[in-house]
Coordinates of C-alpha atoms and ligand atoms in Angstrom, one line a residue:
X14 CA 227.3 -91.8 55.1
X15 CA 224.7 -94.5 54.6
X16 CA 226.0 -97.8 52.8
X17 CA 223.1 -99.3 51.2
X18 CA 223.6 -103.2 50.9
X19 CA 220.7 -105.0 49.8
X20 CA 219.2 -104.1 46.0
X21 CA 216.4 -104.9 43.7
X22 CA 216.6 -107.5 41.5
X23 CA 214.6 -109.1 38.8
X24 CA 213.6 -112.1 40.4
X25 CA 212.7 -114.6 37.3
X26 CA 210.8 -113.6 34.2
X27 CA 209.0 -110.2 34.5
X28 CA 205.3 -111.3 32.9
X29 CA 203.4 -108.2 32.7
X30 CA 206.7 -106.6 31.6
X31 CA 207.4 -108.6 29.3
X32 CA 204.5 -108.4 27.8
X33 CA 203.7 -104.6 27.9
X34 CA 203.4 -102.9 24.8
X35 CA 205.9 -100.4 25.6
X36 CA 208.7 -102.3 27.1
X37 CA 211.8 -101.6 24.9
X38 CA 210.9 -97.6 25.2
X39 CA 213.6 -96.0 27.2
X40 CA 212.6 -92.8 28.8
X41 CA 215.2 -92.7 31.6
X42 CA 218.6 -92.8 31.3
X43 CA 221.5 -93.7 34.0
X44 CA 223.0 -91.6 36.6
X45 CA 226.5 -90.8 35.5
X46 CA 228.6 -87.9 36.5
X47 CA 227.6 -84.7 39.5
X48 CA 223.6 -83.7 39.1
X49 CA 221.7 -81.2 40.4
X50 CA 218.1 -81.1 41.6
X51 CA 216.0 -79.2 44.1
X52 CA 213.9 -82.3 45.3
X53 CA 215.4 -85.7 44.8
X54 CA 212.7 -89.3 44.7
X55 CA 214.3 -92.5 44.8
X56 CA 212.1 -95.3 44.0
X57 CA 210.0 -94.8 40.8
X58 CA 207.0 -97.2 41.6
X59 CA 203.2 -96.2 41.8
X60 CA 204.4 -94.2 45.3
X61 CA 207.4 -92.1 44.0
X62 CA 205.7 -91.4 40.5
X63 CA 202.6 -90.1 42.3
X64 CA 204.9 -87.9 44.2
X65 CA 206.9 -86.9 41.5
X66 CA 203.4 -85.9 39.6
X67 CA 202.2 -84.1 42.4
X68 CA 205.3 -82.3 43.4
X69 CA 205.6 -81.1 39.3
X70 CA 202.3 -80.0 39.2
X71 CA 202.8 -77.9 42.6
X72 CA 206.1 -76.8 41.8
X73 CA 206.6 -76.8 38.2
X74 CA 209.3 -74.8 38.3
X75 CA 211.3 -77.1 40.5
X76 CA 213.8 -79.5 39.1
X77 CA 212.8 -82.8 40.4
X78 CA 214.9 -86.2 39.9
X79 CA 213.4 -89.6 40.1
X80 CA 215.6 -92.5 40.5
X81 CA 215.2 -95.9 40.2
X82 CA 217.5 -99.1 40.4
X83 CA 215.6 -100.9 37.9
X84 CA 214.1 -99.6 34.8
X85 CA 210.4 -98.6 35.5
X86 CA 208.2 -101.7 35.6
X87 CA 210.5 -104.3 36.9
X88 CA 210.3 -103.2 40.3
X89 CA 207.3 -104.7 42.5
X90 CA 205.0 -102.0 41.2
X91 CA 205.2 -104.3 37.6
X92 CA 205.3 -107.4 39.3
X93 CA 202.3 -107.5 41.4
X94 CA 198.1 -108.7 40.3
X95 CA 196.9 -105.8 38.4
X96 CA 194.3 -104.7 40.8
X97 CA 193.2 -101.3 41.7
X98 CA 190.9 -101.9 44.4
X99 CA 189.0 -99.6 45.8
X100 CA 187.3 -100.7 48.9
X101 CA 189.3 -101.8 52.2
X102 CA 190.9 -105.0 51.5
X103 CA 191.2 -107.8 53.8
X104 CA 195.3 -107.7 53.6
X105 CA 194.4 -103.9 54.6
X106 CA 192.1 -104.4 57.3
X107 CA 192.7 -101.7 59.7
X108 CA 190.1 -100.9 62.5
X109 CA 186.5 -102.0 62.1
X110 CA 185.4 -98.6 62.4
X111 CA 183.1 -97.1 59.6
X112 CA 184.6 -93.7 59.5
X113 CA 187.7 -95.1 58.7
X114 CA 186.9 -97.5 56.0
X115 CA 184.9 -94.4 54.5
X116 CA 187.6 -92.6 54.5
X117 CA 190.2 -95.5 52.7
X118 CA 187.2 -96.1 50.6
X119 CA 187.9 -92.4 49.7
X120 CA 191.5 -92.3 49.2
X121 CA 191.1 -95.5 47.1
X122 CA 188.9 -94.1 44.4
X123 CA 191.1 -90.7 44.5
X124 CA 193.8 -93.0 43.3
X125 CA 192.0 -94.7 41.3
X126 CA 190.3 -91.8 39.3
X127 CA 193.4 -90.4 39.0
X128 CA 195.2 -92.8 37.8
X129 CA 192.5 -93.5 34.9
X130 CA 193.2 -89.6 34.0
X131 CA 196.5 -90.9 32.7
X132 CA 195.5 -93.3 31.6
X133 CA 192.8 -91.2 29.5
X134 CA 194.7 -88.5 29.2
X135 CA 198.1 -90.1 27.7
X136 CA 196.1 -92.9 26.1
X137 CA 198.3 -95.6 28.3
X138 CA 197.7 -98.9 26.7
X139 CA 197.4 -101.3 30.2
X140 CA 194.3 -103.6 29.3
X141 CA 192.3 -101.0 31.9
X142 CA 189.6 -102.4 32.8
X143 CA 186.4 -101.8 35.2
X144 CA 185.9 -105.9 36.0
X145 CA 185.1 -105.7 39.9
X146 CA 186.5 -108.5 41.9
X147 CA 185.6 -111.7 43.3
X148 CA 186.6 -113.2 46.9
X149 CA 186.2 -116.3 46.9
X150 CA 186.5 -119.5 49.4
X151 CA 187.0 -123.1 48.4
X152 CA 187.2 -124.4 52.1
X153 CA 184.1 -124.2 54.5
X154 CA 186.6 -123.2 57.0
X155 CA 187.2 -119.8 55.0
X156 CA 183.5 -118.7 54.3
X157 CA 184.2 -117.1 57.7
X158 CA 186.3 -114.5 55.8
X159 CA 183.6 -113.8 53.7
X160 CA 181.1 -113.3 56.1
X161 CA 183.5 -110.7 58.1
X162 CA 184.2 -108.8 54.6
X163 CA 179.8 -108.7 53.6
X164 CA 179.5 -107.3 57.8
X165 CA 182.2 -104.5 56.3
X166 CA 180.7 -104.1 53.1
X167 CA 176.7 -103.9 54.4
X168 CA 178.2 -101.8 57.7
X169 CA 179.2 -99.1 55.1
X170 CA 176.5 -100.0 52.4
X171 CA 179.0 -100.8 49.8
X172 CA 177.5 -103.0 46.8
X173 CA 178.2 -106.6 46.3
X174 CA 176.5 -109.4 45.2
X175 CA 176.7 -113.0 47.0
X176 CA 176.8 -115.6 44.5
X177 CA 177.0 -119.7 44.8
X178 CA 178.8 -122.2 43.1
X179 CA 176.5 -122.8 40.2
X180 CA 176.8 -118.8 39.8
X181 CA 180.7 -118.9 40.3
X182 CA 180.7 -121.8 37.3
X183 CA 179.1 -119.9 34.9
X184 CA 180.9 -116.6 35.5
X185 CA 184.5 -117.7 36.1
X186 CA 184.5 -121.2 34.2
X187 CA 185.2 -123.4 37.1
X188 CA 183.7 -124.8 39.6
X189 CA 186.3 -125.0 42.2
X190 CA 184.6 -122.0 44.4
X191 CA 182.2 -122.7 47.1
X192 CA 181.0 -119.5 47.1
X193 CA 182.2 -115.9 46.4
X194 CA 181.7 -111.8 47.3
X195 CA 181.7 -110.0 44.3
X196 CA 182.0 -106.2 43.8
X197 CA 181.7 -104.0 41.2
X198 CA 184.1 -101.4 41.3
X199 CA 187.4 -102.7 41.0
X200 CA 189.9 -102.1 38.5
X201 CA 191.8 -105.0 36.6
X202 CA 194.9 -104.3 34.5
X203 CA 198.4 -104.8 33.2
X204 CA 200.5 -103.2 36.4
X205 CA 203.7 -102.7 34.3
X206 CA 202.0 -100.8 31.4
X207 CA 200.5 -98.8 33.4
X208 CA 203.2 -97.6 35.9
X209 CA 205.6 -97.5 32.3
X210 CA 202.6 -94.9 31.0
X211 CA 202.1 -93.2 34.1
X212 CA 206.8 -92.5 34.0
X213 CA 206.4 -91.4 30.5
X214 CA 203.4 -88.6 31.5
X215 CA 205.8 -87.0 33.8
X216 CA 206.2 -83.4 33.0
X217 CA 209.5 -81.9 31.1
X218 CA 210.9 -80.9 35.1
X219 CA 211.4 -84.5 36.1
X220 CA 214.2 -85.6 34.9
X221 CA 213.8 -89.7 35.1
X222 CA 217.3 -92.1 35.7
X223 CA 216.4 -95.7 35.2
X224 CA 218.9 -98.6 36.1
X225 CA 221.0 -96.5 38.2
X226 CA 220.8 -98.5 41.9
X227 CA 221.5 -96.1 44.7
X228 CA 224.5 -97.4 46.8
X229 CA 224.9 -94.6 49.5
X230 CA 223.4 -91.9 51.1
X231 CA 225.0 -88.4 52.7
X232 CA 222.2 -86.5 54.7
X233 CA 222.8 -82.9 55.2
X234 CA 221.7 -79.5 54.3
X235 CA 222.6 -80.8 50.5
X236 CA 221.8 -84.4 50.6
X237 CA 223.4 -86.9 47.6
X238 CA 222.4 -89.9 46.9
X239 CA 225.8 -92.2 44.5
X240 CA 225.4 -94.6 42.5
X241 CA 228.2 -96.1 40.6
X242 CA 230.5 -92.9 38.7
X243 CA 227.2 -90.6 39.4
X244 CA 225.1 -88.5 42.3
X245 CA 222.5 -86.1 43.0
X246 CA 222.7 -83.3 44.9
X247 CA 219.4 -81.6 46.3
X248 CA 218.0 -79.9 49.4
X249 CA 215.0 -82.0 49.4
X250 CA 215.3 -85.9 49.6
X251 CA 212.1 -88.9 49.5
X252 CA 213.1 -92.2 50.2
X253 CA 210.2 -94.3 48.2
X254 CA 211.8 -97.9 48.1
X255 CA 209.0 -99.8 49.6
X256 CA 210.6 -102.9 50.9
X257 CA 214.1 -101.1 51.0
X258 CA 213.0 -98.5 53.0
X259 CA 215.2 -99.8 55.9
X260 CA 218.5 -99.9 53.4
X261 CA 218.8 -96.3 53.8
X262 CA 218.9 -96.1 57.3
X263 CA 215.6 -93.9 58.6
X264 CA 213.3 -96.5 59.0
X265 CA 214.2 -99.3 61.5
X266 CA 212.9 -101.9 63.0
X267 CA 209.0 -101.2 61.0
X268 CA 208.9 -103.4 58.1
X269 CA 208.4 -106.8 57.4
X270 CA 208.8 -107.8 53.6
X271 CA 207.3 -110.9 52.4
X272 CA 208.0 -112.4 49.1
X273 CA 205.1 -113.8 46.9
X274 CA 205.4 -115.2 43.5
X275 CA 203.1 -115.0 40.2
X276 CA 203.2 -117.0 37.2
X277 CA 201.3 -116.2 34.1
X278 CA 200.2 -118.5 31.0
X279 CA 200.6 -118.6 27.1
X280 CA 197.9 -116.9 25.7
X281 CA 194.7 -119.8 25.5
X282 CA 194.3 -121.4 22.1
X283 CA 190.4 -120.7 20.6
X284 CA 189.7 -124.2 21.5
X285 CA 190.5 -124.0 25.0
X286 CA 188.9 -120.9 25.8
X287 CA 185.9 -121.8 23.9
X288 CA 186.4 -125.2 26.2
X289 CA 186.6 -123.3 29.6
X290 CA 185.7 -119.5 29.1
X291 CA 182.4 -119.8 26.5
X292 CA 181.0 -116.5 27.3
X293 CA 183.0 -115.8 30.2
X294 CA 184.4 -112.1 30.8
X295 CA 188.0 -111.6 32.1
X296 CA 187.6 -111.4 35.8
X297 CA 189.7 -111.3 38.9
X298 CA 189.5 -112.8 42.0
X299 CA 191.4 -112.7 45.7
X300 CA 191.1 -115.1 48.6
X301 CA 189.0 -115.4 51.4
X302 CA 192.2 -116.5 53.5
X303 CA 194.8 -113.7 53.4
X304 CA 197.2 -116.8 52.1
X305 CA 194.8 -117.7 49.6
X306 CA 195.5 -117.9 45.9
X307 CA 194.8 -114.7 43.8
X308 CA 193.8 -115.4 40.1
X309 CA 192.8 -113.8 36.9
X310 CA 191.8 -114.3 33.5
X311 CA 193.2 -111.2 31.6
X312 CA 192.0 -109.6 28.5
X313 CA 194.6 -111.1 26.2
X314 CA 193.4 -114.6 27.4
X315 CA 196.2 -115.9 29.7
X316 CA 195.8 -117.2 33.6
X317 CA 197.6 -115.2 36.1
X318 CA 198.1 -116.8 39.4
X319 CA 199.7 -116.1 42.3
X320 CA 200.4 -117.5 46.3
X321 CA 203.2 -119.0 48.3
X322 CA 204.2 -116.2 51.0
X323 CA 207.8 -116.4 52.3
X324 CA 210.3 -114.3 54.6
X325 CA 213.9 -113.8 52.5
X326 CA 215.8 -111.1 54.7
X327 CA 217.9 -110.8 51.2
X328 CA 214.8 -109.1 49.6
X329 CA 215.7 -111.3 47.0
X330 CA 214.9 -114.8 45.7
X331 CA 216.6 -117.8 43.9
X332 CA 215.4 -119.9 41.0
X333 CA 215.0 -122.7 44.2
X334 CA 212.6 -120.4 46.0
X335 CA 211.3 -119.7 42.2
X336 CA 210.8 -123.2 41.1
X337 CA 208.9 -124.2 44.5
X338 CA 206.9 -121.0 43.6
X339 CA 206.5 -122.9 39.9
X340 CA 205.6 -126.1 41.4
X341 CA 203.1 -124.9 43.7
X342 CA 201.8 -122.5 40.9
X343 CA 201.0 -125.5 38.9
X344 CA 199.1 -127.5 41.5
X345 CA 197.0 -124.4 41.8
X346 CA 196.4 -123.8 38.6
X347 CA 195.8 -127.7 37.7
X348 CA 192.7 -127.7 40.6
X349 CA 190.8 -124.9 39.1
X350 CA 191.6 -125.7 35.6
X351 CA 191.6 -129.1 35.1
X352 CA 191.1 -129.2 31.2
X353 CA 193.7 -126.6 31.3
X354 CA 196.6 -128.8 32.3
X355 CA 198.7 -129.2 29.2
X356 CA 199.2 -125.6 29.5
X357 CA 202.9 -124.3 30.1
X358 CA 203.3 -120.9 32.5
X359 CA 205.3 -118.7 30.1
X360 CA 206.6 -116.7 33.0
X361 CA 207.0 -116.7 36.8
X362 CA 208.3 -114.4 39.1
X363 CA 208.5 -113.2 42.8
X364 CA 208.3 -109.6 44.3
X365 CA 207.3 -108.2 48.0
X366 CA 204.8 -107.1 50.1
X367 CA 205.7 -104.7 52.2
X368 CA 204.0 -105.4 55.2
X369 CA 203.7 -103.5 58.6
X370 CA 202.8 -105.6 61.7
X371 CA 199.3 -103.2 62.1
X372 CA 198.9 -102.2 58.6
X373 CA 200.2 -98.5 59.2
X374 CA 202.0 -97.4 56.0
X375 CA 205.4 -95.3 57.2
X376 CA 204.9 -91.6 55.9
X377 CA 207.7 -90.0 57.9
X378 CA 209.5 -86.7 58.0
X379 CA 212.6 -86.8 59.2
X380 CA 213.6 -83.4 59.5
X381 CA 216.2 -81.8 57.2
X382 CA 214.0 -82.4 54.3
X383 CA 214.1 -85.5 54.1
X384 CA 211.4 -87.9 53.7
X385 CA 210.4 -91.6 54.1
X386 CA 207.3 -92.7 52.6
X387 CA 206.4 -97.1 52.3
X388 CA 204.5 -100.5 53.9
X389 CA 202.0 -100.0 51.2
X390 CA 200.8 -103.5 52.7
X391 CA 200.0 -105.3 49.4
X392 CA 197.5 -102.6 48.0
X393 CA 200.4 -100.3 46.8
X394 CA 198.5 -99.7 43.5
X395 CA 196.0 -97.4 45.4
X396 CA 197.5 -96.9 48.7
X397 CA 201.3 -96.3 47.1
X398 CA 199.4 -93.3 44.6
X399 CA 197.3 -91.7 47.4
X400 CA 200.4 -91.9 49.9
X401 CA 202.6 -90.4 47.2
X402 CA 200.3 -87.6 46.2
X403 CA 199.5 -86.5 50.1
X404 CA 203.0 -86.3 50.7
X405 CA 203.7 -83.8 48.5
X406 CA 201.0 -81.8 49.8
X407 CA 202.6 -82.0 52.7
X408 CA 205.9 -81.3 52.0
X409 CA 203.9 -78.1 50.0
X410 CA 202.0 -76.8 53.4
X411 CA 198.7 -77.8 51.8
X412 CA 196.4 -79.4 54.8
X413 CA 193.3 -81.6 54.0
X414 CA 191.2 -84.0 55.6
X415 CA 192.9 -86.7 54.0
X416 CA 196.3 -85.8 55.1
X417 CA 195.3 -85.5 58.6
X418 CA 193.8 -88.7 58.3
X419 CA 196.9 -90.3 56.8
X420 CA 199.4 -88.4 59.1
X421 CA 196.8 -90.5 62.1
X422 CA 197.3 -93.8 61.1
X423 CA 201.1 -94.2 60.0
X424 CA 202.1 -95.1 62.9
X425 CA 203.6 -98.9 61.9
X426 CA 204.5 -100.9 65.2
X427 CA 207.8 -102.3 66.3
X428 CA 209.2 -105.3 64.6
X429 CA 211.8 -107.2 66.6
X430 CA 215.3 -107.5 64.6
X431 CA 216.8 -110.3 62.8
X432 CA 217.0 -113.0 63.3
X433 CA 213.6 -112.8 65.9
X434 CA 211.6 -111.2 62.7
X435 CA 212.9 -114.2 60.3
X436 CA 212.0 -116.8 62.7
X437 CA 208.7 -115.0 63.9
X438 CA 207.6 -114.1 60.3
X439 CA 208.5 -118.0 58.6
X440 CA 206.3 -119.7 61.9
X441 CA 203.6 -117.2 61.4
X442 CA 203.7 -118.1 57.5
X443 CA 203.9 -121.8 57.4
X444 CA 200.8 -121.6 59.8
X445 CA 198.8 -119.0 57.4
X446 CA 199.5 -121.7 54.7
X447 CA 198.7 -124.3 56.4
X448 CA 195.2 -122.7 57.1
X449 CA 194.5 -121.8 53.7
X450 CA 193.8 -125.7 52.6
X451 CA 192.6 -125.3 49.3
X452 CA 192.3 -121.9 48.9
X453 CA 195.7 -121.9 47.6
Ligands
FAD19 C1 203.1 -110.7 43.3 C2 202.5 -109.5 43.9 C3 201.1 -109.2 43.7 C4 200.6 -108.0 44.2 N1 199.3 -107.6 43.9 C5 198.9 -106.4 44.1 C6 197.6 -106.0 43.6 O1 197.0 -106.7 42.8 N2 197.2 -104.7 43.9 C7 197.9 -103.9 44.7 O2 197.5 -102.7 44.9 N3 199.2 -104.2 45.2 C8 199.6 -105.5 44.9 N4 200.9 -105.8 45.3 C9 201.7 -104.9 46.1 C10 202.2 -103.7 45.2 O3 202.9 -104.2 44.1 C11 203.0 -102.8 46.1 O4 202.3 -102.4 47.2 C12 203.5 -101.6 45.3 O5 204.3 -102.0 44.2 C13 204.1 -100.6 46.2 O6 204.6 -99.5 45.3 P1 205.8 -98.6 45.8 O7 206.0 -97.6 44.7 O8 205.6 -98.1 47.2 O9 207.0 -99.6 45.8 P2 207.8 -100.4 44.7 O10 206.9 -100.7 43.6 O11 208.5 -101.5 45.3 O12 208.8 -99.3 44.2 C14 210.0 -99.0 44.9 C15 211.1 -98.8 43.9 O13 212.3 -98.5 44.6 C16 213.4 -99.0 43.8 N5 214.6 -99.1 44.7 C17 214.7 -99.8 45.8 N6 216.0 -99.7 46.3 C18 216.6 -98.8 45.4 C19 217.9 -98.3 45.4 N7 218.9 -98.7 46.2 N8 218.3 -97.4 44.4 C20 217.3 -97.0 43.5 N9 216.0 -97.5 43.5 C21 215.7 -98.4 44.4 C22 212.9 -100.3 43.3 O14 213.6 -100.7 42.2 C23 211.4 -100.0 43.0 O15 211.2 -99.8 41.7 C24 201.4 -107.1 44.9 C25 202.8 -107.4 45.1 C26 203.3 -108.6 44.6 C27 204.8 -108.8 44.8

């Protein structure tokens, strides 16, 4: 029997769930007493609702149960930026190979194309919308990153436009950036409607349990997964916890979960975005220093920021981790948006990457019908639906170019154990921050 030990929490005040249209709709209810199921999911983020979509639509007469210790939205999949990014990201830079970045260019706007089908199709209400992104620099020292990220983009004739200061002013209403990459094809929105809409689309043979944290594992022939006065027995068993992939006991040694924080605004007063924003469209923009500040201004008119990178081997944070988060969120903030500075951060909040030492996501099989799949490497909106949906095609026999290519590079390298990875990943850190300067 596996004894799971660590759990999700809610980390300080959920901002995108908060603020989510559908937030008090309950469409899952707890585990309680002996269940059934062929194929069991734990973890009901943007990986284990892809699966569970993909699995219903190739098996729609199995009964499939989706667990999750939180209700769906609080967990990291509701917490993060709202991107939807389709080309190779910096935090995902694998080889610099074309082929491959074709092919995650690929995968990307899969995910992406499916998700807006939901979207479309189940007329989810997530502020969707096509804004492309910006990645900018602040620091001469980091125009370096950008000048790696235009050889990827023109290496694989991606589209992007290079724009200046006076340029940044006018389109993003401060003048704090030196320079930016901008490209058109990413997706902006709120990441907690959306993964709330995508739950609700499941079909009638997934059968959703919210707030019901898993506590222990029994791997056999019938696996069941407890959680307190309830189980579920089934043949088939996908671990899709992310950063708790390691809790239930398959995955060891691969994972290294950082906590980052966000913090989102009040919605700006008419005079204020008249001030700042005078014909400005929402944007968002990521850093050219992978410990860089990201930013947004949403659709509703709030500011979303969000840095600070830190190693808690609780996966969870305090309200001291939280208000240095808040402190540091405010001196961000307060450097771009000067005029802005009487404005209070109506929420703030931490959540994880889950990050692999070479950017290899874990997509294991580990015999027995059971599955492990995780390390979406802070592009889980994408990478967490294509990952998902490839699973279940190969749990279902179905080969593809895509799969091969995913089953090639989840490989994730050795991490050394506690307390080596704590002291390894808080140096390595502190020195990314320190390098960032301004950026963050
Ligand atoms: C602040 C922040 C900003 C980010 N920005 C972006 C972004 O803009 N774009 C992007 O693509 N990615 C971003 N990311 C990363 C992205 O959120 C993740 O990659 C993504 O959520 C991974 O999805 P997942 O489904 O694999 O895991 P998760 O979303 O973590 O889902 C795993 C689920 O497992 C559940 N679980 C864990 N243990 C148990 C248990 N014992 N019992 C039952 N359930 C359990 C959790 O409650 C959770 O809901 C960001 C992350 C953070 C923290």
């Amino acid at each position: 029997m596996q004894t799971i030990k660590k759990f999700p929490k809610i980390d300080g005040d959920l901002g995108w769930y908060e603020t989510s249209p559908g937030k008090d709709e309950v469409f899952g209810e707890r585990l309680k007493g002996v269940q059934h199921a062929d194929i069991t999911i734990i973890g009901a983020g943007y990986t284990g609702l892809s699966l569970a979509h993909r699995l219903a639509e190739l098996n729609p007469d199995a009964r499939i149960a989706l667990v999750d210790a939180l209700r769906v939205g609080q967990g990291t999949s509701g917490r993060n930026a709202g991107f939807i990014i389709d080309l190779p990201h910096n935090l995902d830079a694998g080889k610099p190979d074309i082929e491959h970045d074709q092919m995650l260019y690929r995968l990307n706007t899969f995910s992406i194309s499916r998700l807006r089908e939901f979207k479309e199709r189940h007329s989810i209400d997530c502020n969707w919308h096509h804004a492309g992104k910006y990645m900018a620099a602040h620091e001469t020292s980091n125009l370096e990153g950008l000048d790696s990220f235009v050889t990827t983009l023109r290496n694989n004739r991606f589209k992007y436009e290079d724009l200046s200061s006076a340029e940044l002013k006018r389109r993003l209403g401060t003048e704090y950036y030196q320079r930016a990459i901008y490209t058109p094809d990413n997706i902006l929105m709120n990441p907690s409607s959306l993964v709330r809409g995508v739950a609700k689309a499941l079909p009638a043979n997934v059968r959703v349990f919210e707030q019901s944290p898993i506590i222990a594992c029994e791997y056999g022939s019938t696996h069941v997964v407890r959680s307190v006065g309830g189980e579920i027995r089934s043949r088939c068993l996908i671990q899709t916890t992310n950063s708790f992939s390691e809790e239930f006991g398959q995955v060891q040694n691969r994972l290294a979960p950082v906590f980052t924080y966000a913090s989102l605004t009040e919605p700006l007063s008419d005079s204020d975005y008249q001030a700042c924003f005078n014909g400005v469209e929402p944007w968002g923009l990521t850093s050219a220093h992978p410990a860089g500040t990201t930013v947004r201004l949403t659709n509703d008119r709030r500011i979303f920021i969000r840095n600070v990178l830190d190693f808690e081997p609780q996966l969870s944070s305090n309200v001291h981790g939280l208000d240095a988060a808040w402190q540091q969120h405010r001196r961000s903030f307060e450097r771009r948006f000067p005029k802005l500075a009487h404005m209070v951060f109506q929420y703030t909040w931490g959540g994880m990457l889950c990050m692999t030492l070479n950017h290899q996501s874990v997509f294991m099989d580990c015999g027995d019908e059971l599955y492990v799949v995780g390390g979406c490497n802070g592009v889980g909106v994408a990478k967490g639906t294509y990952l998902g949906y490839y699973m279940a095609d190969y749990i279902n026999q179905k080969s593809s170019a895509e799969l091969d290519f995913i089953l090639a590079h989840s490989q994730p390298s050795w991490v050394p154990p506690d307390p080596l990875r704590t002291i390894g990943a808080r140096i390595r850190l502190k020195y990314e921050s320190r390098n960032a300067g301004g950026d963050i």
